[in-house]
Coordinates of C-alpha atoms in Angstrom, one line a residue:
X1062 CA -11.4 -9.2 37.9
X1063 CA -12.2 -13.0 38.5
X1064 CA -16.6 -12.9 38.5
X1065 CA -16.6 -9.9 36.0
X1066 CA -16.6 -10.7 32.1
X1067 CA -18.5 -9.4 28.7
X1068 CA -19.4 -10.8 25.9
X1069 CA -20.3 -9.2 23.1
X1070 CA -20.8 -8.9 19.3
X1071 CA -20.9 -5.9 17.0
X1072 CA -21.0 -5.1 13.4
X1073 CA -20.3 -1.1 12.5
X1074 CA -21.2 -0.1 8.7
X1075 CA -20.1 3.3 7.5
X1076 CA -16.5 3.7 9.2
X1077 CA -14.4 5.6 9.5
X1078 CA -17.6 8.0 9.1
X1079 CA -18.4 8.1 12.8
X1080 CA -21.5 10.0 12.5
X1081 CA -23.0 7.6 9.8
X1082 CA -22.2 4.6 10.9
X1083 CA -24.7 2.3 11.6
X1084 CA -23.9 0.2 14.7
X1085 CA -25.3 -3.3 15.8
X1086 CA -24.5 -4.5 19.0
X1087 CA -25.8 -7.6 21.1
X1088 CA -24.7 -7.4 24.6
X1089 CA -24.6 -11.8 25.5
X1090 CA -23.4 -10.6 28.9
X1091 CA -21.7 -8.0 31.2
X1092 CA -21.3 -9.1 34.0
X1093 CA -19.5 -7.0 37.1
X1094 CA -19.0 -8.1 40.7
X1095 CA -19.0 -4.9 42.3
X1096 CA -15.8 -6.2 44.3
X1097 CA -14.0 -6.4 41.3
X1098 CA -15.2 -2.7 40.8
X1099 CA -13.9 -1.5 43.9
X1100 CA -10.3 -3.5 43.7
X1101 CA -10.0 -1.9 40.5
X1102 CA -6.8 0.8 40.9
X1103 CA -6.8 3.8 38.1
X1104 CA -3.8 6.1 37.0
X1105 CA -2.1 7.5 39.9
X1106 CA -3.7 5.3 42.5
X1107 CA -7.0 6.8 43.0
X1108 CA -9.5 4.0 43.3
X1109 CA -13.7 4.7 42.5
X1110 CA -15.6 5.5 45.7
X1111 CA -19.0 4.5 45.7
X1112 CA -22.0 4.5 48.4
X1113 CA -22.7 1.8 50.6
X1114 CA -26.6 1.1 48.3
X1115 CA -24.4 0.5 45.6
X1116 CA -21.9 -1.7 47.1
X1117 CA -25.6 -3.9 48.2
X1118 CA -25.8 -4.3 44.6
X1119 CA -23.3 -7.4 44.6
X1120 CA -23.1 -8.1 41.2
X1121 CA -24.9 -6.7 38.0
X1122 CA -25.8 -8.8 34.9
X1123 CA -26.5 -7.0 31.7
X1124 CA -27.8 -8.2 28.2
X1125 CA -29.0 -5.9 25.8
X1126 CA -29.1 -4.4 22.2
X1127 CA -27.9 -1.1 20.6
X1128 CA -29.4 -1.1 17.5
X1129 CA -28.7 2.2 15.1
X1130 CA -26.3 5.5 14.7
X1131 CA -24.7 7.2 18.2
X1132 CA -27.2 9.9 18.2
X1133 CA -30.5 8.2 16.4
X1134 CA -30.7 4.5 18.2
X1135 CA -32.8 2.2 20.0
X1136 CA -31.1 0.0 22.7
X1137 CA -32.7 -2.4 26.0
X1138 CA -31.6 -3.6 28.5
X1139 CA -32.6 -6.8 30.7
X1140 CA -30.6 -5.6 33.8
X1141 CA -30.3 -8.3 36.9
X1142 CA -29.3 -7.3 40.1
X1143 CA -28.9 -8.4 44.3
X1144 CA -31.2 -5.8 44.9
X1145 CA -33.6 -6.9 42.3
X1146 CA -34.1 -6.8 38.2
X1147 CA -34.9 -3.7 35.6
X1148 CA -35.8 -4.0 31.5
X1149 CA -34.9 -0.8 30.3
X1150 CA -35.8 0.5 25.9
X1151 CA -34.7 4.0 25.0
X1152 CA -35.4 5.3 21.6
X1153 CA -33.1 8.5 21.0
X1154 CA -33.2 11.0 18.2
X1155 CA -30.0 14.1 18.4
X1156 CA -30.6 14.4 14.8
X1157 CA -33.4 16.1 15.5
X1158 CA -33.9 19.8 17.2
X1159 CA -34.6 19.6 19.6
X1160 CA -33.5 16.3 20.4
X1161 CA -35.9 13.4 21.1
X1162 CA -36.4 10.7 23.5
X1163 CA -39.2 8.0 24.4
X1164 CA -37.9 5.4 27.7
X1165 CA -39.2 3.1 29.8
X1166 CA -38.2 1.1 32.6
X1167 CA -39.7 -1.9 34.3
X1168 CA -38.3 -2.8 37.6
X1169 CA -39.3 -6.2 39.9
X1170 CA -38.6 -6.6 43.7
X1171 CA -35.7 -3.3 43.4
X1172 CA -35.0 -3.1 47.2
X1173 CA -35.2 0.5 46.7
X1174 CA -34.6 0.8 50.3
X1175 CA -31.4 -0.7 50.5
X1176 CA -30.5 0.8 47.2
X1177 CA -31.3 4.2 48.6
X1178 CA -30.0 3.4 52.0
X1179 CA -33.3 4.3 53.8
X1180 CA -35.5 2.2 55.8
X1181 CA -38.7 3.9 54.3
X1182 CA -39.1 1.4 51.3
X1183 CA -38.2 -1.8 51.1
X1184 CA -39.2 -3.6 48.1
X1185 CA -41.3 -1.8 44.7
X1186 CA -42.2 -3.2 41.9
X1187 CA -43.6 -0.9 39.0
X1188 CA -43.0 0.6 35.7
X1189 CA -41.7 4.5 34.6
X1190 CA -42.5 5.5 31.1
X1191 CA -40.1 9.1 29.9
X1192 CA -41.0 10.4 27.0
X1193 CA -40.2 14.5 25.4
X1194 CA -38.3 16.4 23.8
X1195 CA -35.4 18.4 24.4
X1196 CA -33.2 18.6 27.4
X1197 CA -33.2 22.8 28.1
X1198 CA -35.4 24.5 30.1
X1199 CA -36.4 26.6 27.9
X1200 CA -37.3 23.8 25.0
X1201 CA -38.1 21.3 27.4
X1202 CA -41.5 19.2 26.6
X1203 CA -41.1 16.2 28.8
X1204 CA -43.7 13.6 30.6
X1205 CA -43.3 11.0 33.2
X1206 CA -46.1 8.6 34.0
X1207 CA -45.0 6.2 36.7
X1208 CA -46.8 3.0 37.7
X1209 CA -46.6 1.2 41.1
X1210 CA -47.9 -2.4 41.2
X1211 CA -46.2 -3.1 44.5
X1212 CA -44.2 -0.9 47.6
X1213 CA -43.2 -2.1 51.0
X1214 CA -43.5 1.7 52.8
X1215 CA -42.6 1.9 56.5
X1216 CA -43.1 -1.8 56.8
X1217 CA -46.3 -2.1 55.4
X1218 CA -46.6 -3.7 51.6
X1219 CA -49.5 -2.2 49.6
X1220 CA -50.4 -3.8 46.2
X1221 CA -52.4 -2.5 43.0
X1222 CA -51.4 1.2 43.2
X1223 CA -52.6 2.3 39.8
X1224 CA -51.1 5.8 39.1
X1225 CA -48.9 8.3 41.2
X1226 CA -48.6 11.2 39.3
X1227 CA -45.2 13.0 38.5
X1228 CA -45.5 15.9 41.3
X1229 CA -45.9 13.4 44.0
X1230 CA -43.1 11.4 42.7
X1231 CA -41.0 14.8 42.0
X1232 CA -41.6 16.1 45.7
X1233 CA -40.6 12.4 47.5
X1234 CA -37.4 12.4 45.4
X1235 CA -36.3 16.3 46.1
X1236 CA -37.5 17.3 49.0
X1237 CA -35.7 16.0 52.2
X1238 CA -39.0 17.6 54.3
X1239 CA -41.6 15.4 56.8
X1240 CA -44.7 16.7 54.3
X1241 CA -43.2 14.4 51.6
X1242 CA -43.6 11.4 53.4
X1243 CA -46.7 12.3 55.3
X1244 CA -48.6 12.7 51.4
X1245 CA -47.2 9.3 50.9
X1246 CA -48.3 8.0 54.2
X1247 CA -51.7 9.3 53.8
X1248 CA -51.5 7.9 50.0
X1249 CA -50.8 4.6 50.9
X1250 CA -53.4 4.4 53.9
X1251 CA -55.7 5.5 51.9
X1252 CA -55.4 2.8 48.9
X1253 CA -54.6 0.2 51.6
X1254 CA -58.1 0.9 53.3
X1255 CA -60.1 0.1 50.1

């Protein structure tokens, strides 16, 4: 498309043995216009279908790095969109068993309500960290910690929310039952009264 482009530099040492090839990838700019994605025609006349929330991103602009082997690396990205900004970092090692990972995502004024197609939430700013090992239930040892600095919930802006326990986050994400919304209501009302 006219509004999408990719500018990058890559250095690869160790080819043709990809398993031992060190990759140094610098993404100067990966800019994608969502409309360009929708206009892309795949073979056999197939088109990509995306949700209305993703369409509302309008554009995505990524700057970042990838350093290491394909299965043992560090990557970071600064992602700007029409609905807010994210900064991500990930260390991943699949050379050990079980695999290990350590990642962080920070988000600033991300319009979660539009993205998730719900009127419960508006702009959200915060940080989430995921650290652990294993991806199978029998060997997984993972910790998710999230801090929400500000959130628009049901039209009410709440700031300085220090920690949201991962079980509350999981309940809200996985459950569509009113109890999850009631629980968040209680937390926000208690926090905004302080």
